[in-house]
Amino acid sequence: MGQGSSCRRRTARDRDGVPGSNGRAAAAALGFRESPADVPWESWSGTGSGELRLVGGGGRCAGRVEVKHGGEWGSVCAFDSDREARWAVVVCRQLGCGRVARASLHAPFGPGSGRIWLQPFFCNGTEDALERCPNFGWGRHFCGHEQDVGVTCTDAVELRLAGGGSPCAGRVEVKLQGHWGTVGDDNWDLEDAEVVCQQLGCGSASGAFSARDRFGVGDGLVSLALVDCRGDEAKLWDCEIHGWGPYNGSIHGLDAAVVCQGFSRLVGGDGSCAGRLEVRQGRAWVGVCEDRVDMKMAQVVCRELGCGEVIAIAGSGRFGAVSGSLWDGGFQCNGTEPRLSACARRPAQSPGCSGPGSVICSSYTGFRLGNGSSGCSGRVEVAVRGTWGSVCASEWDLADAHVLCRHVGCGRALSVLPGGSFGSGEGPLRPDAFGCSGSERHPGQCPVAVLGKPPCAPGNAAAVNCSGAVESLRLVKSENRCEGYLESKTSTGAWRRVPGEVTLLRNFSNVCSKLGCGGLEKSHGVPGTSILWSINWQEKGILKTVIRDIVQMTTDLSTRTISEDYFGSDYWSMTTAPADIPHGTYLVCSGSLQVRLVGSSGRCAGRVEVYSGGSWSWVCQEGWELQDAAVVCRELGCGTALQAPGWARLGGGPGPLWPYSPECSGSEESLWECGRTERRECGRGGGAGAVCSEQLSVRLAGGPGRCRGFLEISYNGTWGRVCAKGTSPGTAATVCQQLGCGHRGGLTAVSTQEPTEAWLAWVGCEDGARSLWQCPSAPWHLQSCGTDVHARVECEEHSDGTTEGHTTPYPEGATSTGVPRRRPRAVPVGSVSVPTVLCVVLGTLLCLSLGALALLLCRARARRRGPGRAADAISNAVYEELDYKAMPEYQEVPTPPGSLLEGWVKKLPYDTGDSVEGSDTEAAPDPPARPEQGPPDGYDDVLDVAQEPLTASTGDISEGVARQRWICVLPTGGIYSPPGPPGATREPSEQPPGHMDYDDVGTSTLGTLP
């Protein structure tokens, strides 16, 4: 390396104060004083036009600083000693560009070509214009264009994660000068990743990785190089950044990547796309109150999680009770934000929460009827992540058609036509088997089975004929279409809520029947906030018509205790409220009755719970038989019943006991068709359960922990493997996410000696699939993989909590009280190979032999020296006393302009200069010479080793920024890293490399290059 080069050692930065706090002292040493009376500058208030701009930075908030005076633009320069760079604070504030991300001297955006108008110094940082800083006057300066200052404000810098399929995982990219580029770092760690995740609103960091290993490297510029963060900075550019680009990055092998834990998640459901909504609050997950969750907020959650479209906002009891605390704050979203953390925060409300909010998302982003003569008949088509295709007719039935017809606004289904009646259409013919009950509001709410379904016969696309009738009534604000607040459609097509006071006068059984929801189970009224006579006359007339239509449709309430005209002849004493406030007539129809199995990994096994009267109840196990479980399995579309376990296995539920005991024959289609007797208590206090043949479970078996091993699936009560041939790489990531073992995994083909049957010949999950059960595959069939081998999956996060990569993440849902620290990677148990063991054993034997030989030599030497010196012979032979001087502590000094690490390197403590992040200042003075020392007296085995000269770098970022601790900065802007043996790493206690004879660092004889 030539003159002016320097080396730096990456250590934590001292941030107790602003570096370079004695910048005024340095200026005073040059003969400048702060008093305006002694220095011939212009007025402190300035006399220019006040116009200011930044040039050459790709936008208005980054570039070379220029001011306008006398109708002419000119640049601004500054002393090398102005290391506080408070002029940059004034510039960013004056332009309305936020805070300072980086300030630099020495023309970082190129030198100007015209006038130099100002040379400010001693800025306080509080001035409202740059010209109000102390200066020598317009056009008076003691610096040239090579010291034209430049600044990058925070509004000019952007951060994103690319290539990860979600906004909270991927390759780290920063936008500088209008162009996106990567972040190159040879020691990217969890502290750095934590700042990125928190800045993006993605919660805490789950892992810090090399982009090459996880998401692929970039192909453009490199924006930042060598970033050192503590982990608590608000922005990435608040960290110590050794290299501000952009750089031409022909090699991106050091591109950094992160995986964040995310800001929001859905828990308690079958998969990661439905469940209770929880958000990050510090290091912990907290639930969100159900009254603070709306559809726009749910849209953002589904988008952030990569779960498609929002289907419904479920009630607080849908996915069980929350295990942690509830947060009564909220978010104000417009529905287009990429993640929930980007929404505005809403303050907490009082009183407290009524329960946790839940969201149901669906990978199906659209449903429609295609190729029909009218809009209400045609081929059933669905869109999955934006790609349209047809649904196979083999398992499409009338209940599925009812839900679809209502969803597309075509009333009820009249018939399901033979497959292919409207052609097969374009796009894939999907084997997805929907299991709708008929009461769902949206087809995406129906359970869907894909895994193990055989391919659809060509042209066999489902077809439906809907009534096309326009419904004038609906029930809203619940996940089931047969329950909710009653609304009526007006003559103008608008919907109006029926006042709750009507429930005191009328029986709504006819309404449930008209909606196709059976009979009335329960009704109640919720008063509004405004009396009808107090609202405007037009709205009052509309509601009067709605009430009279409902009165004509319903019958008189037999248990009514008030007169018909109690609320006035025109119903003016009834109440109403805005649509977003709970109010009106609430109905629960018998069509809303549901059954579910909870407490297991899938929907086809668990404790039996029924939905009746607006809440979920558990069924007592006393008298529960296999034929009762068979009806439940049939109703849920889960095949046949394998077991009917009792309370000892599943326990009671969190809700109330269902006050009935079912008595099924086993042939009924629904639990509600069974006979039943009343039951007020459960003698043994346990819940009834069912295990159905369609229950699916997944595991990784035969590995060291639950997150590594052969992929096995339980179907029909039997475990079987998956053949590797034809199984897609994306299947590994889907399995790992479903098991809670991280976001990524590797798939390998491994042969086994013992005969093991497999359920599936192949599984083809696409990238981004969230559930293994919705991945296409070969049909269910116990088979041998033959000459093929079995699929083995290794997830990025192991069951012991370790993650492959540079760091160890916190397990999902874990909490921490501090900033994550780096930990050494754990060595998996059982991963030591036989050759390694042999090497260790042989090495141990060799060491013992050499030790014995050394002892014999020592004794022989003692005998030669005589009996008087025998006592300390061994110690003299083993220990050699070397003259050692402790290496002085390294500090930081600025680097020459144009360096990849421009702004910071290390200096020895005898340098009295100060530095400021991102500034370019003069080199440090030469250190005092160290005296030459010869070998210590009495030792003849200390040799002088000649030093090899260092080879200069070409300046490319790929050279030197290697996975080593020592990186040298060249004056050309390149870097150099001393070579080492393959795979070798340096410990923090090692000495810096080589004989460095450069003016800006000093001379030392600290060692030689390896």
mmCIF file of N, CA and C in Angstrom, residues 496-555:
data_model
loop_
_atom_site.group_PDB
_atom_site.id
_atom_site.type_symbol
_atom_site.label_atom_id
_atom_site.label_comp_id
_atom_site.label_asym_id
_atom_site.label_seq_id
_atom_site.Cartn_x
_atom_site.Cartn_y
_atom_site.Cartn_z
ATOM 1 N N ARG A 496 -79.818 0.107 5.495
ATOM 2 C CA ARG A 496 -80.082 0.787 6.758
ATOM 3 C C ARG A 496 -80.279 -0.248 7.870
ATOM 4 N N ARG A 497 -79.731 0.058 9.039
ATOM 5 C CA ARG A 497 -79.826 -0.816 10.208
ATOM 6 C C ARG A 497 -81.216 -0.711 10.833
ATOM 7 N N VAL A 498 -81.815 -1.855 11.164
ATOM 8 C CA VAL A 498 -83.122 -1.880 11.825
ATOM 9 C C VAL A 498 -82.930 -1.536 13.302
ATOM 10 N N PRO A 499 -83.631 -0.555 13.852
ATOM 11 C CA PRO A 499 -83.452 -0.164 15.256
ATOM 12 C C PRO A 499 -83.663 -1.331 16.211
ATOM 13 N N GLY A 500 -82.907 -1.344 17.301
ATOM 14 C CA GLY A 500 -82.975 -2.435 18.252
ATOM 15 C C GLY A 500 -84.281 -2.504 19.008
ATOM 16 N N GLU A 501 -84.999 -1.382 19.102
ATOM 17 C CA GLU A 501 -86.254 -1.374 19.855
ATOM 18 C C GLU A 501 -87.328 -2.242 19.205
ATOM 19 N N VAL A 502 -87.165 -2.589 17.913
ATOM 20 C CA VAL A 502 -88.160 -3.419 17.225
ATOM 21 C C VAL A 502 -88.213 -4.811 17.840
ATOM 22 N N THR A 503 -87.114 -5.295 18.441
ATOM 23 C CA THR A 503 -87.118 -6.630 19.046
ATOM 24 C C THR A 503 -88.064 -6.710 20.242
ATOM 25 N N LEU A 504 -88.472 -5.571 20.802
ATOM 26 C CA LEU A 504 -89.421 -5.578 21.917
ATOM 27 C C LEU A 504 -90.854 -5.733 21.434
ATOM 28 N N LEU A 505 -91.041 -5.660 20.104
ATOM 29 C CA LEU A 505 -92.395 -5.688 19.544
ATOM 30 C C LEU A 505 -92.659 -6.885 18.643
ATOM 31 N N ARG A 506 -91.634 -7.406 17.923
ATOM 32 C CA ARG A 506 -91.878 -8.372 16.866
ATOM 33 C C ARG A 506 -91.051 -9.650 17.047
ATOM 34 N N ASN A 507 -91.559 -10.753 16.428
ATOM 35 C CA ASN A 507 -90.871 -12.039 16.366
ATOM 36 C C ASN A 507 -90.202 -12.170 14.992
ATOM 37 N N PHE A 508 -88.872 -12.480 14.960
ATOM 38 C CA PHE A 508 -88.103 -12.422 13.718
ATOM 39 C C PHE A 508 -87.859 -13.801 13.094
ATOM 40 N N SER A 509 -88.661 -14.799 13.432
ATOM 41 C CA SER A 509 -88.479 -16.134 12.851
ATOM 42 C C SER A 509 -88.618 -16.099 11.336
ATOM 43 N N ASN A 510 -89.544 -15.321 10.818
ATOM 44 C CA ASN A 510 -89.731 -15.239 9.370
ATOM 45 C C ASN A 510 -88.512 -14.640 8.675
ATOM 46 N N VAL A 511 -87.815 -13.741 9.364
ATOM 47 C CA VAL A 511 -86.619 -13.144 8.771
ATOM 48 C C VAL A 511 -85.532 -14.208 8.584
ATOM 49 N N CYS A 512 -85.330 -15.050 9.618
ATOM 50 C CA CYS A 512 -84.338 -16.127 9.498
ATOM 51 C C CYS A 512 -84.704 -17.066 8.357
ATOM 52 N N SER A 513 -85.997 -17.389 8.228
ATOM 53 C CA SER A 513 -86.435 -18.272 7.156
ATOM 54 C C SER A 513 -86.213 -17.632 5.793
ATOM 55 N N LYS A 514 -86.517 -16.346 5.672
ATOM 56 C CA LYS A 514 -86.326 -15.655 4.397
ATOM 57 C C LYS A 514 -84.853 -15.603 3.997
ATOM 58 N N LEU A 515 -83.980 -15.549 4.970
ATOM 59 C CA LEU A 515 -82.542 -15.525 4.698
ATOM 60 C C LEU A 515 -81.974 -16.907 4.414
ATOM 61 N N GLY A 516 -82.809 -17.959 4.526
ATOM 62 C CA GLY A 516 -82.310 -19.312 4.333
ATOM 63 C C GLY A 516 -81.442 -19.775 5.475
ATOM 64 N N CYS A 517 -81.757 -19.291 6.675
ATOM 65 C CA CYS A 517 -80.938 -19.595 7.848
ATOM 66 C C CYS A 517 -81.716 -20.357 8.906
ATOM 67 N N GLY A 518 -82.783 -21.057 8.516
ATOM 68 C CA GLY A 518 -83.547 -21.834 9.479
ATOM 69 C C GLY A 518 -84.435 -20.976 10.350
ATOM 70 N N GLY A 519 -84.583 -21.394 11.615
ATOM 71 C CA GLY A 519 -85.423 -20.656 12.539
ATOM 72 C C GLY A 519 -84.615 -19.704 13.401
ATOM 73 N N LEU A 520 -85.355 -18.982 14.271
ATOM 74 C CA LEU A 520 -84.722 -18.009 15.154
ATOM 75 C C LEU A 520 -84.266 -18.701 16.433
ATOM 76 N N GLU A 521 -82.997 -18.516 16.767
ATOM 77 C CA GLU A 521 -82.450 -19.028 18.019
ATOM 78 C C GLU A 521 -82.521 -17.983 19.120
ATOM 79 N N LYS A 522 -82.157 -16.755 18.792
ATOM 80 C CA LYS A 522 -82.111 -15.708 19.807
ATOM 81 C C LYS A 522 -82.132 -14.353 19.119
ATOM 82 N N SER A 523 -82.697 -13.354 19.789
ATOM 83 C CA SER A 523 -82.673 -11.978 19.287
ATOM 84 C C SER A 523 -82.567 -11.023 20.464
ATOM 85 N N HIS A 524 -81.917 -9.898 20.226
ATOM 86 C CA HIS A 524 -81.862 -8.854 21.241
ATOM 87 C C HIS A 524 -81.579 -7.533 20.535
ATOM 88 N N GLY A 525 -81.886 -6.444 21.222
ATOM 89 C CA GLY A 525 -81.704 -5.126 20.649
ATOM 90 C C GLY A 525 -80.626 -4.335 21.373
ATOM 91 N N VAL A 526 -79.868 -3.541 20.605
ATOM 92 C CA VAL A 526 -78.840 -2.660 21.148
ATOM 93 C C VAL A 526 -79.238 -1.231 20.803
ATOM 94 N N PRO A 527 -79.506 -0.382 21.807
ATOM 95 C CA PRO A 527 -79.969 0.980 21.510
ATOM 96 C C PRO A 527 -78.885 1.800 20.820
ATOM 97 N N GLY A 528 -79.310 2.768 19.995
ATOM 98 C CA GLY A 528 -78.382 3.662 19.324
ATOM 99 C C GLY A 528 -78.074 4.884 20.158
ATOM 100 N N THR A 529 -77.428 5.847 19.548
ATOM 101 C CA THR A 529 -76.992 7.048 20.268
ATOM 102 C C THR A 529 -77.870 8.264 19.970
ATOM 103 N N SER A 530 -78.771 8.165 18.968
ATOM 104 C CA SER A 530 -79.611 9.315 18.598
ATOM 105 C C SER A 530 -81.059 8.871 18.456
ATOM 106 N N ILE A 531 -81.983 9.679 18.982
ATOM 107 C CA ILE A 531 -83.407 9.410 18.821
ATOM 108 C C ILE A 531 -83.838 9.858 17.431
ATOM 109 N N LEU A 532 -84.751 9.097 16.827
ATOM 110 C CA LEU A 532 -85.119 9.371 15.433
ATOM 111 C C LEU A 532 -85.658 10.782 15.230
ATOM 112 N N TRP A 533 -86.420 11.292 16.179
ATOM 113 C CA TRP A 533 -87.004 12.619 15.962
ATOM 114 C C TRP A 533 -85.957 13.721 15.927
ATOM 115 N N SER A 534 -84.710 13.405 16.394
ATOM 116 C CA SER A 534 -83.670 14.432 16.433
ATOM 117 C C SER A 534 -82.810 14.464 15.171
ATOM 118 N N ILE A 535 -82.986 13.501 14.243
ATOM 119 C CA ILE A 535 -82.158 13.480 13.038
ATOM 120 C C ILE A 535 -82.883 14.214 11.921
ATOM 121 N N ASN A 536 -82.210 14.382 10.764
ATOM 122 C CA ASN A 536 -82.811 15.148 9.668
ATOM 123 C C ASN A 536 -84.018 14.410 9.102
ATOM 124 N N TRP A 537 -84.913 15.167 8.479
ATOM 125 C CA TRP A 537 -86.201 14.624 8.027
ATOM 126 C C TRP A 537 -86.047 13.569 6.943
ATOM 127 N N GLN A 538 -85.064 13.732 6.061
ATOM 128 C CA GLN A 538 -84.894 12.754 4.990
ATOM 129 C C GLN A 538 -84.497 11.389 5.543
ATOM 130 N N GLU A 539 -83.524 11.370 6.462
ATOM 131 C CA GLU A 539 -83.096 10.110 7.057
ATOM 132 C C GLU A 539 -84.193 9.526 7.937
ATOM 133 N N LYS A 540 -84.938 10.386 8.596
ATOM 134 C CA LYS A 540 -86.044 9.926 9.429
ATOM 135 C C LYS A 540 -87.102 9.210 8.583
ATOM 136 N N GLY A 541 -87.380 9.737 7.410
ATOM 137 C CA GLY A 541 -88.352 9.098 6.527
ATOM 138 C C GLY A 541 -87.876 7.747 6.015
ATOM 139 N N ILE A 542 -86.581 7.645 5.713
ATOM 140 C CA ILE A 542 -86.039 6.364 5.232
ATOM 141 C C ILE A 542 -86.162 5.296 6.313
ATOM 142 N N LEU A 543 -85.784 5.617 7.557
ATOM 143 C CA LEU A 543 -85.851 4.640 8.633
ATOM 144 C C LEU A 543 -87.294 4.267 8.972
ATOM 145 N N LYS A 544 -88.211 5.214 8.835
ATOM 146 C CA LYS A 544 -89.620 4.905 9.079
ATOM 147 C C LYS A 544 -90.115 3.851 8.103
ATOM 148 N N THR A 545 -89.705 3.961 6.832
ATOM 149 C CA THR A 545 -90.093 2.979 5.817
ATOM 150 C C THR A 545 -89.470 1.619 6.124
ATOM 151 N N VAL A 546 -88.197 1.602 6.545
ATOM 152 C CA VAL A 546 -87.525 0.346 6.884
ATOM 153 C C VAL A 546 -88.250 -0.354 8.028
ATOM 154 N N ILE A 547 -88.628 0.384 9.051
ATOM 155 C CA ILE A 547 -89.300 -0.221 10.212
ATOM 156 C C ILE A 547 -90.651 -0.805 9.806
ATOM 157 N N ARG A 548 -91.422 -0.099 8.996
ATOM 158 C CA ARG A 548 -92.739 -0.593 8.576
ATOM 159 C C ARG A 548 -92.617 -1.839 7.714
ATOM 160 N N ASP A 549 -91.580 -1.931 6.860
ATOM 161 C CA ASP A 549 -91.375 -3.140 6.056
ATOM 162 C C ASP A 549 -91.078 -4.340 6.936
ATOM 163 N N ILE A 550 -90.275 -4.135 7.990
ATOM 164 C CA ILE A 550 -89.941 -5.231 8.896
ATOM 165 C C ILE A 550 -91.164 -5.647 9.705
ATOM 166 N N VAL A 551 -91.976 -4.695 10.122
ATOM 167 C CA VAL A 551 -93.190 -5.016 10.879
ATOM 168 C C VAL A 551 -94.133 -5.865 10.037
ATOM 169 N N GLN A 552 -94.268 -5.547 8.756
ATOM 170 C CA GLN A 552 -95.133 -6.326 7.875
ATOM 171 C C GLN A 552 -94.584 -7.729 7.631
ATOM 172 N N MET A 553 -93.266 -7.880 7.662
ATOM 173 C CA MET A 553 -92.637 -9.169 7.386
ATOM 174 C C MET A 553 -92.659 -10.091 8.597
ATOM 175 N N THR A 554 -92.729 -9.547 9.800
ATOM 176 C CA THR A 554 -92.629 -10.331 11.032
ATOM 177 C C THR A 554 -93.990 -10.478 11.694
ATOM 178 N N THR A 555 -94.035 -11.292 12.756
ATOM 179 C CA THR A 555 -95.271 -11.501 13.516
ATOM 180 C C THR A 555 -95.158 -10.819 14.875
#
